[in-house]
Each structure stands twice: as C-alpha cells, then as structure tokens.
Amino acid sequence: MSGRTATPQPGDGASIPSAPAPEGRGLDPLTARRRFITVSFLFWLPIGMSIATGVLLFTDRGLGLAAIAGFFAVHSLTAAAMELPTGGLSDVIGRRTVLATAGLLNCTAFTLFGLAGAAWAITLGMALMGCARALSSGPAEAWYVDTVHAHAGPDADLRTGLARGGSAMSAALALGTLLGGGLPWLLGLGPGVGEWLTDATGGLVIPLSVPALLGALVEIVFVLYVLSALPEPPRPPATLRRVVGGVPAAIAVGLRLGARDALIRRVLLTASATGAALAAVELLTPGRAAALMGTAESGALLFASLACAGFLCSALGSQLAPAAARLTRSSERAVLAGGGVVTLGLTLLGITTGSTSPYATAAAVTGYGLVYLGLGVAGPNANDLLHRRVDASGRATALSVQSLALQLVAAAAGLTVGILPLGPLPWLLAAGVVLAVALLWIRRAAAGPQVPLPSARPVPAGSTPER
C-alpha cells in the first residue's frame, strides 16, 4: 500500500470469507474510478441545489421556523435509525440495487418539496430523503473498492479513487449551491417570468421550487446511470427470508467493529470528530454571516457563498489527500495532519467571534476554508485505512457504522452548541474534540489482517467460500 511502510497488507494472515468479486475482471480500476466519480457527482448535485433555497421555499409555503426545524429533525433521525440496517442491506442484496433505490427515494422527496406545501408532505419528503441518505452512505464506495480489488488485488491503490470521489461530491455540492441559489434569482430577472410560472401552474410551482424539481430530474439520470454503469456479480436470490435473516447479522457485525480493532475504532472516532466540527460550522456560521452583513437576507447570500467556497476547499483537500499521505509517509499521519488543519480553522473561527474588523473577518473566512480543507484531506485517508482492514462482505456495513458515528455525534454536538452561550466557547470546544481525536493517530496502529466479518449472505449448500 502506498504511503504505509512495514505493514502487512490486507489478506495476510488468517483465511477469511469474501464477497463475490464484481462482475468480470475486465472493468479496470481507471474505468471504475470514472464511474465512481460520476455516481458521486450525480447523487450530491441535487442535494447541493436544495441547500440555498430549502428553508426559503418552506417559509414561502407558509411554514414557520419551528416546523422547518422539525422537518430537518425528521431527516436526521430517519437517517440515523436506518443507517445500519441499510448498510447491511447493501451487503445482502447488492450495491447497485440499494443505490438505485436511494435515487428513487430522493426523486420522490424533491418532487414533494417542489410541488407540495402541506406539512405532512414535506415531513414525508424529509423522511424519504433521510432513508435515501442512509442507503447511499456506503454502496457506491463499496462497489468501487470491490471492483478495484477484483481487478488488481488487495494491494491496489485506493486513495486516489476515494479522493477523486470526495472531490466530485464537494464539487457537486458547490455547483448545486450556486445553481440552487441562482435559478430563482435568474427567473426573477425576466419580465414577469416568475409570475407567469406561478400563474400557469396555479401556484403549484414557484421560482423557489424550480431547483427541487430540477433535482428530481437529475435523480432520474442518477438511477439510470447506476443501473447501466455499475456491474455486479450474480448474487443468491434475495428472498424475504434472506434479507430478514442477513441484515440483522450485518448490523451485529457493524456494532462490534470498533470493539474488535483499534484502527477501526480510531476511524470511527475520527468520523465522530468530523460530526462535531460540521455541527459547529453549520449552526454558528449563518448567524455570524447575518451579523456581519446586517440583515438576514444579505447574511443568507453570504452564507451560500461561504458554503460554496467550503465545498471547493473540501474538494481541494480530497485532491491533496494522496499527496498528503505520500508526504507524511502514511495514511495515519495524513489523518493527523488533516485533523490539525481542522483544529486550526475552528480555533481561528473561535478567537475572531464578536469582531467584525477586516482582519478578524479575513481570519474567520480563512478558518472556515481550513476546516473544510482539513476534512477533505483526512477523509479519504481514513477510509483507505478502513477498507484495508475490513473485508468485502461487510464493507458497506462498516461505512454505515462510520456514517452513523458522524451523524449521532453531529446531532449531540448541535444540541450542545445550541445551549452554550454565543462566543468563542462553542468553537473552541469543537476544536478541542477534533484535536483530541487527531492526536490518537500519533501512534501507528498495530499491523494486522483484515477484520474477518462474517458475511450476511448465506453460502449455498455444497459450495465453498473463497479463501
């Protein structure tokens, strides 16, 4: 493995059962990488389009802030509740099927957002989107790693592909944010275009709902691409008995991951620290932007610009992740370096709180960019370590456990930030959490083979698992 020295490679040691290799070893790593990048971009582009207009759209539909906060809570709780079951489902019935289902659920959710104004419809849309978020948290990446391993073996480079996938996600969010915020504005520039659209649809479609409806169309493209471009090996028939019996086993395996392996435990803690950092940034930055600009509307515009810049910084960090591992001579030290950059960024945001001077503002904007840059560097390297420690039969489950750790800590950190007094304390507390976890990577993890996760797919009678 590039960037790791004197470390046994995955697969050394005890024999472990593995999942079926992706269809035909003819799908080379470069092709798999391109398809993984495309899937990542198409999935996150509609979500980015909803960032700039989501709250404004719901407000225009006559819903109050308390109701809107409840909608987002439904999304978070649904995603957390479904994370492990759907990760196990991907290991049971296949990556492609689960990804396509996630796209269809998102398509339905965006359609509801764009056309419906009733609270129950938006609540349903948020629940569907939360389920889609859980469904999508591991299958695409698991498919990419499985495909590369099938073609080039377990020693193949993964960091570059994972980094490019992270960059595609960030670029999609950045572009989506600009499109989502710019489309309603452009519709308002034309003489009566927005009014004509509203009148022609009887108020069903308004300028603010156009990004959501366009996002639904993108989701259809995503589903078609997933079904046509992500080949998988034949799997045993996914009967109800197999799904019901296999998913709980995968969940149990996922819950034991952190307890069985110190390196996986560090990866999960790193994901938790990421959740804490993102909660602080996403909850505290909009208020600071509004205070700086003087009005909520101007603050929202500034926050949209900052969010776009943050996603671009994250994309840059993901691009730099392989170089960071080479420079620091290991993925572990690259994660440590990324955590240090995040800590510096949160500290700058904390010490500049309360000041609107040009120097303080410049430092705060720099800190905001550093947070996302550091997260972009750390993420692919942490996932590279995870994939080299977990075998194919439980790869999507492991990614779901990682996502679950991020979401649960983000929720807890958000509640904590909400009750703390405004000022440096919330920022510095988040910085302390990130730094404490980053320091865990100072010591190299003990070398070892892949964690032998029992497959959630029962082996047909008379067959022998691959060794």
CSV table of N, CA and C in Angstrom, one decimal, residues 96-97 100 222-231:
chain,number,residue,atom,x,y,z
A,96,ARG,N,-25.7,-2.0,-6.3
A,96,ARG,CA,-26.5,-1.3,-7.3
A,96,ARG,C,-27.9,-1.1,-7.0
A,97,THR,N,-28.5,-2.2,-6.5
A,97,THR,CA,-30.0,-2.1,-6.2
A,97,THR,C,-30.2,-1.1,-5.1
A,100,ALA,N,-29.8,2.5,-6.5
A,100,ALA,CA,-30.9,2.9,-7.3
A,100,ALA,C,-32.1,3.3,-6.5
A,222,PHE,N,-29.4,9.9,-12.4
A,222,PHE,CA,-28.6,9.1,-11.5
A,222,PHE,C,-29.0,7.6,-11.4
A,223,VAL,N,-30.3,7.4,-11.3
A,223,VAL,CA,-30.8,6.0,-11.2
A,223,VAL,C,-30.5,5.2,-12.5
A,224,LEU,N,-30.7,5.9,-13.7
A,224,LEU,CA,-30.4,5.2,-14.9
A,224,LEU,C,-28.9,4.9,-15.1
A,225,TYR,N,-28.1,5.8,-14.6
A,225,TYR,CA,-26.6,5.6,-14.7
A,225,TYR,C,-26.2,4.5,-13.8
A,226,VAL,N,-26.7,4.5,-12.6
A,226,VAL,CA,-26.3,3.4,-11.7
A,226,VAL,C,-26.7,2.0,-12.2
A,227,LEU,N,-27.9,1.9,-12.8
A,227,LEU,CA,-28.4,0.6,-13.3
A,227,LEU,C,-27.6,0.2,-14.5
A,228,SER,N,-27.0,1.1,-15.3
A,228,SER,CA,-26.4,0.8,-16.5
A,228,SER,C,-24.8,0.7,-16.4
A,229,ALA,N,-24.3,1.4,-15.4
A,229,ALA,CA,-22.8,1.5,-15.4
A,229,ALA,C,-22.1,0.8,-14.2
A,230,LEU,N,-22.8,0.3,-13.3
A,230,LEU,CA,-22.2,-0.4,-12.1
A,230,LEU,C,-22.5,-1.9,-12.1
A,231,PRO,N,-21.7,-2.6,-12.9
A,231,PRO,CA,-21.9,-4.1,-12.9
A,231,PRO,C,-21.6,-4.8,-11.6
